[in-house]
Amino acid sequence: MSTPAALGILGGTFDPIHHGHLRLGIEARQRLGLASIRLIPAGQPPHRARPGTPAEHRLAMTELAASELPGFEVDPAEVRSQQTSYTVATLERLRAELGPAQPLVLILGADAFLGLPGWHRWRELFGLAHIAVATRPGYILADALYGGDLADECPQRLTQDAQALRAAAAGAIVPFTIPSLEISATLIRHALAHGEDARFLLPPAVLDYIQTHHLYSR
Ligand code: ATP
Ligand code: MG
């Protein structure tokens, strides 16, 4: 029996979802040979204040963005859950759903990866999924990989070979380079709050949704 193709998991607050997130997913799918990308908007993220935008709006915007992209799907479970959104719990759920042989690839931007040692039960993540870390402007991976808490886990897991994502169901760390897009949801919220033009930072359908529902304006 051949190993099933790897499933990419891309979580975030998505407040709002933007071209930085979508390009990250497209690059991961193409470059790492992932079968599909599952976008998972967080309900109540543990590391930050409650998002300014209700979860149902963030989910709806994520669905609009995914509907234009082949190979992308949206998982509403964290939004629907009343619990704090812990990635380790989401991966346990997906592992139970998809079985022990299914390669899972948690896709993180470098900023998120550098914060990993602050995550709930973070060392257990490596037993549940591979981690693919993408470059993000302003964040340098190299230091973290060889110093601090991440250095205990990283050197033996680190590989440049995307084949590792198919050879096992979990456990590798694969860094990859993507074209730099210095876009963040913070930047978009700020622009919209100041009445600025946010086109080409996020999908037009998402921008229309924002305008229809008067999100982010003051
Ligand atoms: P905020 O400004 O509200 O923190 P954000 O744009 O950073 O929003 P998040 O929801 O915090 O978006 O990020 C979700 C995931 O997407 C994280 O893994 C993050 O590293 C990654 N990501 C977001 N924007 C980019 C980008 N421009 N380039 C690469 N990775 C990105
Ligand atoms: Mg962020």
PDB file of C-alpha atoms and ligand atoms in Angstrom:
ATOM      1  CA  MET A   1       0.000   0.000   0.000  1.00  0.00           C
ATOM      2  CA  SER A   2       1.442   3.382  -0.933  1.00  0.00           C
ATOM      3  CA  THR A   3       1.601   6.252   1.557  1.00  0.00           C
ATOM      4  CA  PRO A   4      -1.229   8.750   1.078  1.00  0.00           C
ATOM      5  CA  ALA A   5      -0.208  12.183  -0.231  1.00  0.00           C
ATOM      6  CA  ALA A   6       0.487  14.706   2.495  1.00  0.00           C
ATOM      7  CA  LEU A   7      -2.215  17.076   3.740  1.00  0.00           C
ATOM      8  CA  GLY A   8      -1.146  20.656   4.478  1.00  0.00           C
ATOM      9  CA  ILE A   9      -2.660  22.426   7.485  1.00  0.00           C
ATOM     10  CA  LEU A  10      -2.627  26.206   7.530  1.00  0.00           C
ATOM     11  CA  GLY A  11      -4.116  27.789  10.629  1.00  0.00           C
ATOM     12  CA  GLY A  12      -4.397  31.417  11.577  1.00  0.00           C
ATOM     13  CA  THR A  13      -6.592  34.092  12.998  1.00  0.00           C
ATOM     14  CA  PHE A  14      -7.374  35.172   9.412  1.00  0.00           C
ATOM     15  CA  ASP A  15      -8.570  38.588  10.595  1.00  0.00           C
ATOM     16  CA  PRO A  16      -8.767  39.012   7.600  1.00  0.00           C
ATOM     17  CA  ILE A  17      -7.293  36.297   5.347  1.00  0.00           C
ATOM     18  CA  HIS A  18      -4.938  37.895   2.790  1.00  0.00           C
ATOM     19  CA  HIS A  19      -2.553  37.188  -0.084  1.00  0.00           C
ATOM     20  CA  GLY A  20       0.313  36.438   2.334  1.00  0.00           C
ATOM     21  CA  HIS A  21      -1.659  33.469   3.713  1.00  0.00           C
ATOM     22  CA  LEU A  22      -2.864  32.308   0.304  1.00  0.00           C
ATOM     23  CA  ARG A  23       0.531  32.570  -1.364  1.00  0.00           C
ATOM     24  CA  LEU A  24       1.989  30.636   1.581  1.00  0.00           C
ATOM     25  CA  GLY A  25      -0.545  27.849   0.971  1.00  0.00           C
ATOM     26  CA  ILE A  26      -0.022  27.786  -2.798  1.00  0.00           C
ATOM     27  CA  GLU A  27       3.770  27.712  -2.418  1.00  0.00           C
ATOM     28  CA  ALA A  28       3.571  24.930   0.174  1.00  0.00           C
ATOM     29  CA  ARG A  29       1.258  22.854  -2.011  1.00  0.00           C
ATOM     30  CA  GLN A  30       3.401  23.196  -5.118  1.00  0.00           C
ATOM     31  CA  ARG A  31       6.874  23.119  -3.641  1.00  0.00           C
ATOM     32  CA  LEU A  32       6.280  20.410  -1.057  1.00  0.00           C
ATOM     33  CA  GLY A  33       3.965  18.247  -3.178  1.00  0.00           C
ATOM     34  CA  LEU A  34       0.997  18.418  -0.798  1.00  0.00           C
ATOM     35  CA  ALA A  35      -2.317  16.935  -1.936  1.00  0.00           C
ATOM     36  CA  SER A  36      -4.382  19.772  -0.520  1.00  0.00           C
ATOM     37  CA  ILE A  37      -4.344  22.621   1.970  1.00  0.00           C
ATOM     38  CA  ARG A  38      -6.795  22.781   4.842  1.00  0.00           C
ATOM     39  CA  LEU A  39      -7.303  26.339   6.092  1.00  0.00           C
ATOM     40  CA  ILE A  40      -8.278  26.375   9.765  1.00  0.00           C
ATOM     41  CA  PRO A  41      -9.433  29.712  11.194  1.00  0.00           C
ATOM     42  CA  ALA A  42      -8.855  29.873  14.958  1.00  0.00           C
ATOM     43  CA  GLY A  43     -11.890  30.329  17.175  1.00  0.00           C
ATOM     44  CA  GLN A  44     -10.333  31.764  20.308  1.00  0.00           C
ATOM     45  CA  PRO A  45      -6.550  31.799  19.779  1.00  0.00           C
ATOM     46  CA  PRO A  46      -4.553  31.253  22.985  1.00  0.00           C
ATOM     47  CA  HIS A  47      -1.747  33.717  22.258  1.00  0.00           C
ATOM     48  CA  ARG A  48      -3.593  36.879  21.651  1.00  0.00           C
ATOM     49  CA  ALA A  49      -6.570  38.953  22.687  1.00  0.00           C
ATOM     50  CA  ARG A  50      -9.922  37.807  21.331  1.00  0.00           C
ATOM     51  CA  PRO A  51      -9.860  38.781  17.637  1.00  0.00           C
ATOM     52  CA  GLY A  52     -11.717  42.003  16.921  1.00  0.00           C
ATOM     53  CA  THR A  53     -13.811  40.235  14.298  1.00  0.00           C
ATOM     54  CA  PRO A  54     -16.345  37.547  15.240  1.00  0.00           C
ATOM     55  CA  ALA A  55     -15.270  34.047  14.272  1.00  0.00           C
ATOM     56  CA  GLU A  56     -18.215  33.588  11.905  1.00  0.00           C
ATOM     57  CA  HIS A  57     -17.013  36.525   9.767  1.00  0.00           C
ATOM     58  CA  ARG A  58     -13.421  35.239   9.763  1.00  0.00           C
ATOM     59  CA  LEU A  59     -14.708  31.812   8.700  1.00  0.00           C
ATOM     60  CA  ALA A  60     -16.887  33.316   5.947  1.00  0.00           C
ATOM     61  CA  MET A  61     -13.930  35.313   4.572  1.00  0.00           C
ATOM     62  CA  THR A  62     -11.750  32.189   4.636  1.00  0.00           C
ATOM     63  CA  GLU A  63     -14.436  30.281   2.714  1.00  0.00           C
ATOM     64  CA  LEU A  64     -14.658  33.030   0.092  1.00  0.00           C
ATOM     65  CA  ALA A  65     -10.875  32.976  -0.379  1.00  0.00           C
ATOM     66  CA  ALA A  66     -10.735  29.164  -0.612  1.00  0.00           C
ATOM     67  CA  SER A  67     -13.619  28.936  -3.065  1.00  0.00           C
ATOM     68  CA  GLU A  68     -11.412  30.500  -5.750  1.00  0.00           C
ATOM     69  CA  LEU A  69      -8.498  28.137  -5.154  1.00  0.00           C
ATOM     70  CA  PRO A  70      -8.361  24.518  -6.340  1.00  0.00           C
ATOM     71  CA  GLY A  71      -6.839  22.242  -3.735  1.00  0.00           C
ATOM     72  CA  PHE A  72      -7.894  24.399  -0.776  1.00  0.00           C
ATOM     73  CA  GLU A  73     -10.543  23.451   1.758  1.00  0.00           C
ATOM     74  CA  VAL A  74     -11.758  25.075   4.977  1.00  0.00           C
ATOM     75  CA  ASP A  75     -12.106  23.360   8.330  1.00  0.00           C
ATOM     76  CA  PRO A  76     -14.630  25.158  10.561  1.00  0.00           C
ATOM     77  CA  ALA A  77     -14.048  22.988  13.660  1.00  0.00           C
ATOM     78  CA  GLU A  78     -12.013  25.504  15.719  1.00  0.00           C
ATOM     79  CA  VAL A  79     -14.551  28.257  15.022  1.00  0.00           C
ATOM     80  CA  ARG A  80     -17.442  25.973  15.976  1.00  0.00           C
ATOM     81  CA  SER A  81     -15.740  24.756  19.166  1.00  0.00           C
ATOM     82  CA  GLN A  82     -16.272  26.573  22.444  1.00  0.00           C
ATOM     83  CA  GLN A  83     -12.723  25.636  23.542  1.00  0.00           C
ATOM     84  CA  THR A  84      -9.539  27.674  23.151  1.00  0.00           C
ATOM     85  CA  SER A  85      -7.970  26.772  19.793  1.00  0.00           C
ATOM     86  CA  TYR A  86      -4.864  24.721  20.519  1.00  0.00           C
ATOM     87  CA  THR A  87      -3.019  23.405  17.478  1.00  0.00           C
ATOM     88  CA  VAL A  88      -2.048  20.232  19.325  1.00  0.00           C
ATOM     89  CA  ALA A  89      -5.739  19.410  19.890  1.00  0.00           C
ATOM     90  CA  THR A  90      -6.577  20.114  16.244  1.00  0.00           C
ATOM     91  CA  LEU A  91      -3.775  17.814  15.096  1.00  0.00           C
ATOM     92  CA  GLU A  92      -4.970  15.082  17.485  1.00  0.00           C
ATOM     93  CA  ARG A  93      -8.444  15.392  15.977  1.00  0.00           C
ATOM     94  CA  LEU A  94      -7.114  15.201  12.399  1.00  0.00           C
ATOM     95  CA  ARG A  95      -4.855  12.273  13.288  1.00  0.00           C
ATOM     96  CA  ALA A  96      -7.833  10.383  14.772  1.00  0.00           C
ATOM     97  CA  GLU A  97      -9.931  11.222  11.709  1.00  0.00           C
ATOM     98  CA  LEU A  98      -7.354  10.369   9.044  1.00  0.00           C
ATOM     99  CA  GLY A  99      -5.415   7.534  10.673  1.00  0.00           C
ATOM    100  CA  PRO A 100      -1.792   6.918  11.669  1.00  0.00           C
ATOM    101  CA  ALA A 101      -0.380   6.622   8.121  1.00  0.00           C
ATOM    102  CA  GLN A 102      -1.621   9.956   6.762  1.00  0.00           C
ATOM    103  CA  PRO A 103       1.241  12.472   6.470  1.00  0.00           C
ATOM    104  CA  LEU A 104       0.157  15.788   7.999  1.00  0.00           C
ATOM    105  CA  VAL A 105       2.164  18.950   7.367  1.00  0.00           C
ATOM    106  CA  LEU A 106       1.649  21.931   9.653  1.00  0.00           C
ATOM    107  CA  ILE A 107       2.542  25.013   7.592  1.00  0.00           C
ATOM    108  CA  LEU A 108       3.919  27.957   9.567  1.00  0.00           C
ATOM    109  CA  GLY A 109       5.435  31.299   8.688  1.00  0.00           C
ATOM    110  CA  ALA A 110       8.800  31.950  10.344  1.00  0.00           C
ATOM    111  CA  ASP A 111       7.240  34.269  12.962  1.00  0.00           C
ATOM    112  CA  ALA A 112       4.842  31.547  14.099  1.00  0.00           C
ATOM    113  CA  PHE A 113       7.585  28.919  14.133  1.00  0.00           C
ATOM    114  CA  LEU A 114       9.842  31.081  16.302  1.00  0.00           C
ATOM    115  CA  GLY A 115       7.023  31.326  18.847  1.00  0.00           C
ATOM    116  CA  LEU A 116       6.474  27.543  18.966  1.00  0.00           C
ATOM    117  CA  PRO A 117       8.056  26.945  22.410  1.00  0.00           C
ATOM    118  CA  GLY A 118       5.257  29.085  23.878  1.00  0.00           C
ATOM    119  CA  TRP A 119       2.534  26.828  22.475  1.00  0.00           C
ATOM    120  CA  HIS A 120       0.483  24.406  24.571  1.00  0.00           C
ATOM    121  CA  ARG A 121       2.194  20.927  24.634  1.00  0.00           C
ATOM    122  CA  TRP A 122       4.442  22.098  21.813  1.00  0.00           C
ATOM    123  CA  ARG A 123       6.858  19.158  21.868  1.00  0.00           C
ATOM    124  CA  GLU A 124       3.953  16.823  21.096  1.00  0.00           C
ATOM    125  CA  LEU A 125       3.364  18.595  17.780  1.00  0.00           C
ATOM    126  CA  PHE A 126       6.339  16.756  16.239  1.00  0.00           C
ATOM    127  CA  GLY A 127       4.729  13.380  16.961  1.00  0.00           C
ATOM    128  CA  LEU A 128       1.525  14.446  15.249  1.00  0.00           C
ATOM    129  CA  ALA A 129       2.683  16.277  12.110  1.00  0.00           C
ATOM    130  CA  HIS A 130       5.619  17.425  10.047  1.00  0.00           C
ATOM    131  CA  ILE A 131       6.312  21.148  10.182  1.00  0.00           C
ATOM    132  CA  ALA A 132       7.028  23.191   7.049  1.00  0.00           C
ATOM    133  CA  VAL A 133       8.426  26.632   7.867  1.00  0.00           C
ATOM    134  CA  ALA A 134       8.248  29.401   5.289  1.00  0.00           C
ATOM    135  CA  THR A 135      10.300  32.564   5.188  1.00  0.00           C
ATOM    136  CA  ARG A 136       8.523  35.737   6.303  1.00  0.00           C
ATOM    137  CA  PRO A 137       9.997  39.233   5.957  1.00  0.00           C
ATOM    138  CA  GLY A 138      11.480  40.433   9.253  1.00  0.00           C
ATOM    139  CA  TYR A 139      12.043  36.999  10.856  1.00  0.00           C
ATOM    140  CA  ILE A 140      15.285  35.025  10.823  1.00  0.00           C
ATOM    141  CA  LEU A 141      15.099  31.276  11.343  1.00  0.00           C
ATOM    142  CA  ALA A 142      18.733  30.326  11.583  1.00  0.00           C
ATOM    143  CA  ASP A 143      19.393  31.530  15.134  1.00  0.00           C
ATOM    144  CA  ALA A 144      16.350  29.771  16.589  1.00  0.00           C
ATOM    145  CA  LEU A 145      17.245  26.480  14.972  1.00  0.00           C
ATOM    146  CA  TYR A 146      20.591  26.381  16.747  1.00  0.00           C
ATOM    147  CA  GLY A 147      19.890  28.120  20.055  1.00  0.00           C
ATOM    148  CA  GLY A 148      17.091  28.236  22.636  1.00  0.00           C
ATOM    149  CA  ASP A 149      14.312  25.697  23.207  1.00  0.00           C
ATOM    150  CA  LEU A 150      13.783  24.962  19.518  1.00  0.00           C
ATOM    151  CA  ALA A 151      17.385  23.822  19.263  1.00  0.00           C
ATOM    152  CA  ASP A 152      16.600  20.687  21.352  1.00  0.00           C
ATOM    153  CA  GLU A 153      14.074  19.512  18.805  1.00  0.00           C
ATOM    154  CA  CYS A 154      15.256  20.925  15.511  1.00  0.00           C
ATOM    155  CA  PRO A 155      18.684  19.735  14.399  1.00  0.00           C
ATOM    156  CA  GLN A 156      17.788  16.045  14.204  1.00  0.00           C
ATOM    157  CA  ARG A 157      14.444  16.770  12.509  1.00  0.00           C
ATOM    158  CA  LEU A 158      15.637  19.391  10.057  1.00  0.00           C
ATOM    159  CA  THR A 159      15.835  18.460   6.384  1.00  0.00           C
ATOM    160  CA  GLN A 160      15.767  20.315   3.070  1.00  0.00           C
ATOM    161  CA  ASP A 161      14.303  17.252   1.349  1.00  0.00           C
ATOM    162  CA  ALA A 162      10.546  17.513   0.820  1.00  0.00           C
ATOM    163  CA  GLN A 163      10.457  13.732   0.229  1.00  0.00           C
ATOM    164  CA  ALA A 164      10.669  13.411   4.013  1.00  0.00           C
ATOM    165  CA  LEU A 165       7.064  14.641   4.119  1.00  0.00           C
ATOM    166  CA  ARG A 166       5.957  11.484   2.315  1.00  0.00           C
ATOM    167  CA  ALA A 167       8.355   9.017   3.913  1.00  0.00           C
ATOM    168  CA  ALA A 168       6.677   9.239   7.341  1.00  0.00           C
ATOM    169  CA  ALA A 169       3.442  10.549   8.812  1.00  0.00           C
ATOM    170  CA  ALA A 170       5.077  13.139  11.110  1.00  0.00           C
ATOM    171  CA  GLY A 171       8.299  14.375  12.657  1.00  0.00           C
ATOM    172  CA  ALA A 172      10.339  16.278  10.040  1.00  0.00           C
ATOM    173  CA  ILE A 173      10.972  20.025   9.920  1.00  0.00           C
ATOM    174  CA  VAL A 174      11.304  21.366   6.368  1.00  0.00           C
ATOM    175  CA  PRO A 175      12.165  25.032   5.845  1.00  0.00           C
ATOM    176  CA  PHE A 176      11.238  26.523   2.473  1.00  0.00           C
ATOM    177  CA  THR A 177      11.623  29.882   0.795  1.00  0.00           C
ATOM    178  CA  ILE A 178       8.670  31.783  -0.636  1.00  0.00           C
ATOM    179  CA  PRO A 179       8.508  35.098  -2.491  1.00  0.00           C
ATOM    180  CA  SER A 180       8.429  37.798   0.187  1.00  0.00           C
ATOM    181  CA  LEU A 181       5.085  39.479   0.667  1.00  0.00           C
ATOM    182  CA  GLU A 182       5.234  41.991   3.447  1.00  0.00           C
ATOM    183  CA  ILE A 183       1.493  41.738   4.079  1.00  0.00           C
ATOM    184  CA  SER A 184      -0.083  41.191   7.480  1.00  0.00           C
ATOM    185  CA  ALA A 185      -3.660  41.291   8.710  1.00  0.00           C
ATOM    186  CA  THR A 186      -2.542  44.024  11.116  1.00  0.00           C
ATOM    187  CA  LEU A 187      -1.446  46.170   8.163  1.00  0.00           C
ATOM    188  CA  ILE A 188      -4.780  45.596   6.392  1.00  0.00           C
ATOM    189  CA  ARG A 189      -6.868  46.369   9.496  1.00  0.00           C
ATOM    190  CA  HIS A 190      -4.876  49.569   9.942  1.00  0.00           C
ATOM    191  CA  ALA A 191      -5.282  50.614   6.297  1.00  0.00           C
ATOM    192  CA  LEU A 192      -9.033  49.980   6.333  1.00  0.00           C
ATOM    193  CA  ALA A 193      -9.490  51.803   9.643  1.00  0.00           C
ATOM    194  CA  HIS A 194      -7.883  54.831   7.977  1.00  0.00           C
ATOM    195  CA  GLY A 195     -10.061  54.613   4.880  1.00  0.00           C
ATOM    196  CA  GLU A 196      -7.123  53.552   2.697  1.00  0.00           C
ATOM    197  CA  ASP A 197      -7.271  51.385  -0.423  1.00  0.00           C
ATOM    198  CA  ALA A 198      -6.415  47.758   0.472  1.00  0.00           C
ATOM    199  CA  ARG A 199      -6.771  46.235  -3.009  1.00  0.00           C
ATOM    200  CA  PHE A 200      -4.102  43.710  -4.084  1.00  0.00           C
ATOM    201  CA  LEU A 201      -3.368  42.818  -0.455  1.00  0.00           C
ATOM    202  CA  LEU A 202      -6.279  40.376  -0.254  1.00  0.00           C
ATOM    203  CA  PRO A 203      -8.811  38.734  -2.598  1.00  0.00           C
ATOM    204  CA  PRO A 204     -11.436  41.090  -4.073  1.00  0.00           C
ATOM    205  CA  ALA A 205     -14.260  38.837  -2.791  1.00  0.00           C
ATOM    206  CA  VAL A 206     -12.899  39.193   0.762  1.00  0.00           C
ATOM    207  CA  LEU A 207     -12.612  42.967   0.407  1.00  0.00           C
ATOM    208  CA  ASP A 208     -16.227  43.113  -0.853  1.00  0.00           C
ATOM    209  CA  TYR A 209     -17.318  41.061   2.159  1.00  0.00           C
ATOM    210  CA  ILE A 210     -15.477  43.444   4.495  1.00  0.00           C
ATOM    211  CA  GLN A 211     -17.210  46.428   2.927  1.00  0.00           C
ATOM    212  CA  THR A 212     -20.662  44.816   2.952  1.00  0.00           C
ATOM    213  CA  HIS A 213     -20.365  43.962   6.648  1.00  0.00           C
ATOM    214  CA  HIS A 214     -18.584  47.186   7.666  1.00  0.00           C
ATOM    215  CA  LEU A 215     -15.669  45.321   9.222  1.00  0.00           C
ATOM    216  CA  TYR A 216     -12.492  47.179  10.277  1.00  0.00           C
ATOM    217  CA  SER A 217     -13.845  50.651   9.598  1.00  0.00           C
ATOM    218  CA  ARG A 218     -14.098  53.182  12.376  1.00  0.00           C
TER     219      ARG A 218
HETATM  220  P1  ATP B   1      -1.809  39.524  12.386  1.00  0.00           P
HETATM  221  O1  ATP B   1      -1.118  40.716  11.774  1.00  0.00           O
HETATM  222  O2  ATP B   1      -3.204  39.783  12.898  1.00  0.00           O
HETATM  223  O3  ATP B   1      -0.944  38.752  13.369  1.00  0.00           O
HETATM  224  P2  ATP B   1      -1.044  37.763  10.216  1.00  0.00           P
HETATM  225  O4  ATP B   1      -1.075  38.417   8.889  1.00  0.00           O
HETATM  226  O5  ATP B   1       0.293  37.591  10.908  1.00  0.00           O
HETATM  227  O6  ATP B   1      -2.085  38.515  11.164  1.00  0.00           O
HETATM  228  P3  ATP B   1      -1.887  35.221  11.212  1.00  0.00           P
HETATM  229  O7  ATP B   1      -3.302  34.739  11.206  1.00  0.00           O
HETATM  230  O8  ATP B   1      -1.280  35.712  12.484  1.00  0.00           O
HETATM  231  O9  ATP B   1      -1.760  36.368  10.086  1.00  0.00           O
HETATM  232  O10 ATP B   1      -0.923  34.130  10.572  1.00  0.00           O
HETATM  233  C1  ATP B   1      -1.316  32.822  10.197  1.00  0.00           C
HETATM  234  C2  ATP B   1      -0.128  32.111   9.577  1.00  0.00           C
HETATM  235  O11 ATP B   1       0.213  32.700   8.316  1.00  0.00           O
HETATM  236  C3  ATP B   1       1.158  32.159  10.437  1.00  0.00           C
HETATM  237  O12 ATP B   1       1.810  30.913  10.319  1.00  0.00           O
HETATM  238  C4  ATP B   1       1.957  33.265   9.761  1.00  0.00           C
HETATM  239  O13 ATP B   1       3.344  33.092   9.949  1.00  0.00           O
HETATM  240  C5  ATP B   1       1.586  33.074   8.295  1.00  0.00           C
HETATM  241  N1  ATP B   1       1.674  34.301   7.501  1.00  0.00           N
HETATM  242  C6  ATP B   1       0.847  35.360   7.548  1.00  0.00           C
HETATM  243  N2  ATP B   1       1.214  36.309   6.683  1.00  0.00           N
HETATM  244  C7  ATP B   1       2.325  35.851   6.044  1.00  0.00           C
HETATM  245  C8  ATP B   1       3.201  36.398   5.043  1.00  0.00           C
HETATM  246  N3  ATP B   1       2.995  37.618   4.534  1.00  0.00           N
HETATM  247  N4  ATP B   1       4.271  35.643   4.647  1.00  0.00           N
HETATM  248  C9  ATP B   1       4.473  34.416   5.185  1.00  0.00           C
HETATM  249  N5  ATP B   1       3.697  33.845   6.147  1.00  0.00           N
HETATM  250  C10 ATP B   1       2.631  34.553   6.568  1.00  0.00           C
HETATM  251 MG    MG B   2       0.376  37.100  12.965  1.00  0.00          MG
END
